[in-house]
Short mmCIF file of C-alpha atoms in Angstrom, two decimals:
data_model
loop_
_atom_site.label_atom_id
_atom_site.label_comp_id
_atom_site.label_asym_id
_atom_site.label_seq_id
_atom_site.Cartn_x
_atom_site.Cartn_y
_atom_site.Cartn_z
CA MET L 708 3.90 2.16 -47.81
CA SER L 709 6.15 0.09 -45.57
CA GLY L 710 8.35 -2.89 -46.30
CA LYS L 711 7.45 -6.42 -45.36
CA ILE L 712 8.77 -9.93 -45.66
CA ILE L 713 6.72 -13.06 -46.25
CA ALA L 714 8.48 -16.44 -46.02
CA LYS L 715 6.90 -19.86 -46.24
CA VAL L 716 7.42 -23.54 -46.89
CA VAL L 717 4.70 -25.28 -48.90
CA ASP L 718 4.23 -29.03 -48.59
CA ARG L 719 3.55 -30.32 -52.11
CA ALA L 720 1.21 -32.98 -50.74
CA GLN L 721 -1.04 -30.18 -49.45
CA ALA L 722 -0.71 -27.46 -52.11
CA ALA L 723 1.30 -26.07 -55.00
CA ILE L 724 3.17 -22.77 -54.79
CA ASP L 725 1.22 -20.05 -56.56
CA PRO L 726 3.39 -17.34 -58.14
CA ALA L 727 0.33 -15.04 -58.21
CA GLU L 728 0.30 -15.10 -54.43
CA GLY L 729 3.90 -13.87 -54.45
CA ILE L 730 3.05 -11.03 -56.83
CA ALA L 731 0.08 -9.98 -54.69
CA ALA L 732 2.19 -10.14 -51.54
CA VAL L 733 4.76 -7.62 -52.84
CA SER L 734 2.29 -5.30 -54.59
CA ASP L 735 1.73 -1.78 -53.33
CA PRO L 736 0.08 1.34 -54.76
CA GLY L 737 3.44 3.08 -54.47
CA PHE L 738 5.36 0.41 -56.34
CA GLY L 739 6.13 0.64 -60.04
CA GLY L 740 8.27 -2.48 -60.23
CA ILE L 741 7.83 -6.12 -59.30
CA ASP L 742 10.33 -8.81 -60.21
CA VAL L 743 9.51 -12.51 -59.80
CA PHE L 744 11.75 -15.55 -60.03
CA ILE L 745 10.05 -18.90 -60.53
CA GLY L 746 12.17 -22.02 -60.15
CA LYS L 747 10.74 -25.20 -61.71
CA VAL L 748 11.70 -28.85 -61.81
CA ARG L 749 13.31 -29.67 -65.16
CA ASP L 750 13.46 -33.02 -66.89
CA VAL L 751 17.21 -33.41 -67.16
CA ASN L 752 20.34 -32.80 -65.07
CA ILE L 753 23.84 -33.09 -66.52
CA GLY L 754 22.48 -35.16 -69.39
CA ARG L 755 20.57 -37.60 -67.19
CA PRO L 756 16.77 -37.77 -67.58
CA VAL L 757 15.03 -36.74 -64.36
CA THR L 758 11.48 -37.78 -63.47
CA GLY L 759 11.05 -35.75 -60.29
CA ILE L 760 12.65 -34.20 -57.23
CA THR L 761 12.11 -34.65 -53.51
CA TYR L 762 12.93 -31.60 -51.40
CA ASP L 763 13.98 -32.13 -47.79
CA LEU L 764 14.00 -29.04 -45.55
CA PHE L 765 14.92 -28.29 -41.96
CA GLU L 766 11.81 -26.21 -41.66
CA PRO L 767 12.30 -24.10 -38.50
CA LEU L 768 15.78 -23.09 -39.62
CA VAL L 769 14.69 -22.52 -43.23
CA LEU L 770 12.04 -20.05 -42.09
CA ASN L 771 14.53 -18.30 -39.80
CA GLU L 772 17.07 -18.05 -42.60
CA PHE L 773 14.53 -16.84 -45.19
CA THR L 774 13.52 -14.03 -42.84
CA ARG L 775 17.08 -13.18 -41.83
CA LEU L 776 18.40 -13.17 -45.41
CA ALA L 777 15.41 -11.18 -46.70
CA ALA L 778 16.07 -8.60 -43.98
CA GLU L 779 19.65 -8.32 -45.28
CA VAL L 780 18.28 -7.69 -48.78
CA GLN L 781 15.98 -5.01 -47.36
CA ALA L 782 18.95 -3.44 -45.60
CA THR L 783 20.74 -3.28 -48.96
CA PHE L 784 17.92 -1.95 -51.14
CA GLY L 785 15.81 0.06 -48.71
CA PRO L 786 13.15 -0.40 -46.07
CA LYS L 787 10.24 0.13 -48.49
CA LEU L 788 11.04 -3.12 -50.30
CA LYS L 789 8.52 -5.96 -50.06
CA LEU L 790 9.84 -9.50 -50.39
CA TYR L 791 8.22 -12.90 -50.75
CA VAL L 792 9.89 -16.29 -50.72
CA ALA L 793 8.19 -19.69 -50.84
CA HIS L 794 9.91 -23.06 -51.23
CA ALA L 795 8.32 -26.42 -51.88
CA LYS L 796 8.76 -29.48 -49.68
CA GLY L 797 8.19 -33.12 -50.59
CA ARG L 798 7.96 -34.92 -53.93
CA LEU L 799 7.61 -32.74 -57.03
CA GLY L 800 7.05 -33.70 -60.64
CA ILE L 801 8.52 -32.20 -63.83
CA GLY L 802 7.29 -28.63 -64.29
CA ASP L 803 6.22 -28.23 -60.68
CA VAL L 804 7.18 -24.95 -59.03
CA ALA L 805 10.04 -25.50 -56.58
CA VAL L 806 10.58 -21.92 -55.46
CA VAL L 807 9.14 -18.45 -55.95
CA VAL L 808 10.94 -15.25 -54.97
CA ALA L 809 9.23 -11.90 -55.56
CA ALA L 810 10.44 -8.38 -54.86
CA GLY L 811 8.39 -5.20 -55.10
CA SER L 812 9.77 -1.67 -54.98
CA PRO L 813 9.06 1.83 -56.25
CA HIS L 814 11.43 1.31 -59.22
CA ARG L 815 12.46 -1.70 -61.31
CA ASP L 816 16.20 -1.59 -60.69
CA GLU L 817 15.91 -2.39 -56.98
CA ALA L 818 13.21 -4.99 -57.71
CA PHE L 819 15.46 -6.87 -60.17
CA ARG L 820 18.52 -6.71 -57.98
CA ALA L 821 16.74 -7.57 -54.72
CA CYS L 822 15.04 -10.56 -56.32
CA ARG L 823 18.33 -11.82 -57.72
CA GLN L 824 20.16 -11.39 -54.43
CA LEU L 825 17.44 -13.20 -52.49
CA ILE L 826 17.17 -16.23 -54.81
CA GLU L 827 20.96 -16.64 -54.77
CA VAL L 828 21.16 -16.76 -50.97
CA VAL L 829 18.11 -19.02 -50.78
CA LYS L 830 19.88 -21.47 -53.08
CA HIS L 831 23.28 -21.26 -51.42
CA GLN L 832 22.66 -20.69 -47.72
CA CYS L 833 19.37 -22.28 -46.65
CA PRO L 834 19.07 -25.81 -45.23
CA ILE L 835 17.25 -27.35 -48.21
CA TRP L 836 18.27 -30.56 -49.99
CA LYS L 837 17.31 -31.88 -53.39
CA GLN L 838 17.03 -35.59 -54.16
CA GLU L 839 16.74 -36.26 -57.87
CA HIS L 840 14.81 -39.24 -59.16
CA TYR L 841 15.94 -40.69 -62.49
CA GLU L 842 14.24 -42.51 -65.32
CA ASP L 843 16.10 -45.74 -64.47
CA GLY L 844 14.59 -45.79 -60.95
CA ASP L 845 17.76 -44.59 -59.23
CA SER L 846 17.79 -41.55 -56.90
CA GLU L 847 20.61 -39.30 -55.75
CA TRP L 848 21.06 -36.37 -53.37
CA SER L 849 22.47 -33.42 -55.31
CA GLU L 850 25.90 -32.06 -54.59
CA GLY L 851 25.52 -28.63 -53.07
CA CYS L 852 27.03 -25.70 -51.22
CA SER L 853 28.67 -26.29 -47.86
CA LEU L 854 27.36 -24.18 -44.97
CA CYS L 855 30.56 -24.69 -42.98
CA HIS L 856 32.08 -21.26 -43.53
CA VAL L 857 29.27 -19.30 -45.08
CA GLU L 858 29.19 -16.45 -42.54
CA SER L 859 32.88 -15.67 -42.76
CA GLU L 860 32.82 -15.17 -46.51
CA PRO L 861 31.89 -12.13 -48.57
CA ALA L 862 28.21 -12.00 -49.54
CA HIS L 863 28.85 -13.03 -53.14
CA ALA L 864 30.96 -16.06 -52.36
CA HIS L 865 29.97 -19.48 -51.11
CA GLY L 866 31.76 -22.69 -50.24
CA HIS L 867 31.29 -25.63 -52.53
CA ALA L 868 31.76 -29.25 -51.69
CA HIS L 869 32.07 -29.95 -55.41
CA ASP L 870 31.68 -28.11 -58.66
CA HIS L 871 28.12 -28.10 -59.83
CA PRO L 872 26.01 -26.08 -62.22
CA HIS L 873 23.58 -23.61 -60.75
CA MET D 546 29.79 -37.96 -21.83
CA LYS D 547 26.80 -36.28 -23.43
CA GLN D 548 24.15 -37.86 -25.61
CA VAL D 549 23.11 -35.93 -28.70
CA ASN D 550 19.95 -36.67 -30.65
CA LEU D 551 21.11 -35.93 -34.14
CA GLN D 552 18.43 -35.00 -36.67
CA LEU D 553 19.34 -36.26 -40.13
CA PHE D 554 18.81 -34.27 -43.33
CA GLY D 555 19.57 -34.69 -47.01
CA ALA D 556 21.95 -37.58 -47.73
CA PHE D 557 22.25 -38.31 -43.99
CA SER D 558 18.54 -39.11 -43.82
CA ASP D 559 19.37 -42.39 -45.63
CA LEU D 560 21.23 -43.60 -42.49
CA ASP D 561 18.11 -44.30 -40.44
CA ALA D 562 14.41 -44.43 -41.29
CA SER D 563 13.56 -42.51 -38.12
CA ARG D 564 15.71 -39.63 -39.44
CA GLU D 565 17.41 -39.37 -36.05
CA ILE D 566 20.31 -41.14 -34.36
CA ALA D 567 21.68 -41.01 -30.81
CA VAL D 568 25.37 -40.14 -30.60
CA ASP D 569 27.54 -40.32 -27.48
CA VAL D 570 29.91 -37.35 -27.41
CA ALA D 571 32.98 -37.19 -25.19
CA GLY D 572 33.03 -33.38 -24.89
CA GLY D 573 30.63 -30.47 -24.90
CA THR D 574 31.31 -28.70 -28.20
CA VAL D 575 30.17 -29.07 -31.78
CA ALA D 576 33.74 -30.10 -32.67
CA ASP D 577 33.43 -32.99 -30.19
CA LEU D 578 30.23 -34.11 -31.93
CA ARG D 579 31.98 -33.94 -35.30
CA GLN D 580 34.81 -36.09 -33.92
CA ALA D 581 32.35 -38.63 -32.47
CA LEU D 582 30.70 -38.93 -35.90
CA ARG D 583 34.07 -39.28 -37.60
CA GLU D 584 34.51 -42.47 -35.58
CA LEU D 585 30.88 -43.66 -35.59
CA LEU D 586 29.97 -43.31 -39.28
CA PRO D 587 32.55 -45.67 -40.84
CA ALA D 588 32.05 -48.23 -38.05
CA ARG D 589 28.24 -48.36 -38.17
CA TRP D 590 27.57 -47.43 -41.81
CA PRO D 591 30.66 -48.63 -43.72
CA GLY D 592 28.94 -48.05 -47.08
CA PHE D 593 28.19 -44.39 -46.38
CA ARG D 594 30.33 -41.65 -47.89
CA ALA D 595 31.73 -40.52 -44.52
CA GLY D 596 33.75 -37.73 -46.17
CA LEU D 597 30.51 -35.79 -46.45
CA LEU D 598 30.95 -35.01 -42.75
CA ASP D 599 33.83 -32.64 -43.54
CA TYR D 600 31.50 -30.46 -45.66
CA SER D 601 28.57 -30.60 -43.26
CA ALA D 602 27.47 -28.01 -40.71
CA PHE D 603 25.48 -28.41 -37.50
CA ALA D 604 22.56 -26.41 -36.16
CA ASP D 605 20.12 -26.13 -33.30
CA GLN D 606 16.50 -25.21 -34.07
CA GLN D 607 17.37 -21.53 -34.62
CA ARG D 608 20.78 -21.21 -36.22
CA VAL D 609 23.93 -22.81 -37.57
CA LEU D 610 26.45 -23.68 -34.85
CA ARG D 611 30.19 -23.31 -35.38
CA ASP D 612 32.65 -25.99 -34.25
CA HIS D 613 33.88 -24.05 -31.20
CA GLU D 614 30.35 -23.53 -29.86
CA ALA D 615 28.72 -25.53 -27.06
CA LEU D 616 26.21 -28.25 -27.85
CA PRO D 617 22.66 -27.18 -26.93
CA ASP D 618 21.42 -28.17 -23.46
CA ASP D 619 18.49 -30.15 -24.83
CA GLY D 620 20.87 -32.31 -26.91
CA ARG D 621 18.94 -31.73 -30.16
CA VAL D 622 21.27 -31.03 -33.06
CA ALA D 623 20.70 -31.16 -36.81
CA ILE D 624 23.38 -32.19 -39.30
CA LEU D 625 23.30 -30.11 -42.48
CA PRO D 626 25.11 -31.54 -45.50
CA PRO D 627 25.87 -29.17 -48.41
CA VAL D 628 22.62 -27.51 -49.44
CA SER D 629 20.91 -27.61 -52.84
CA GLY D 630 17.68 -25.61 -52.66
CA GLY D 631 15.90 -23.82 -55.49
#
């Protein structure tokens, strides 16, 4: 039983993200706990009906950051941990899977906490951008978290350009 | 004078359909590139929310670059507005 990290970007035009793949990737005969986070596209944001989302990614850096950040999670919760992260790219419809993070470990506590830590840094520190498409035909890039000072801050904090729910 | 090929992401990708612009930079650091854009954006794209630049980071193909760091030799830099993954 040894830890591993799987990180990928999935182009929606080619395939959908399969949460079962994430579960299989972090399974191990020695593991009693697997925690999975599935992020999906919802039909409303701040009261405005949404019809879909386009995700833009800087792919080489995203993959570097997924691996680097997952290694930090492993360093926190132990080398046995197995982690999986997949993020969608391109145009997604309502209910489509945008992101899957899975963590497997001998016991549930580390699995829950590792999964939570990894999805938070994926959301706040990786070069991924969300463009929302609205019912009225309009589209807007979401306000997000600035990467300007991210490395100089404590792990739980992150710089915001603007207040936003997440 | 150095020419940077700036890869555009997120809101910046609306600036040019090719998702890349050439920027002449007077110095050799990331801060010099930021300054060049501070002048270029309002002149060439007056309708664009140029203030976004203050919240944006820069990166080469491997990692985020801080303002004091040198621009990469190959001149390829990405501009990273505030992120909104997940």
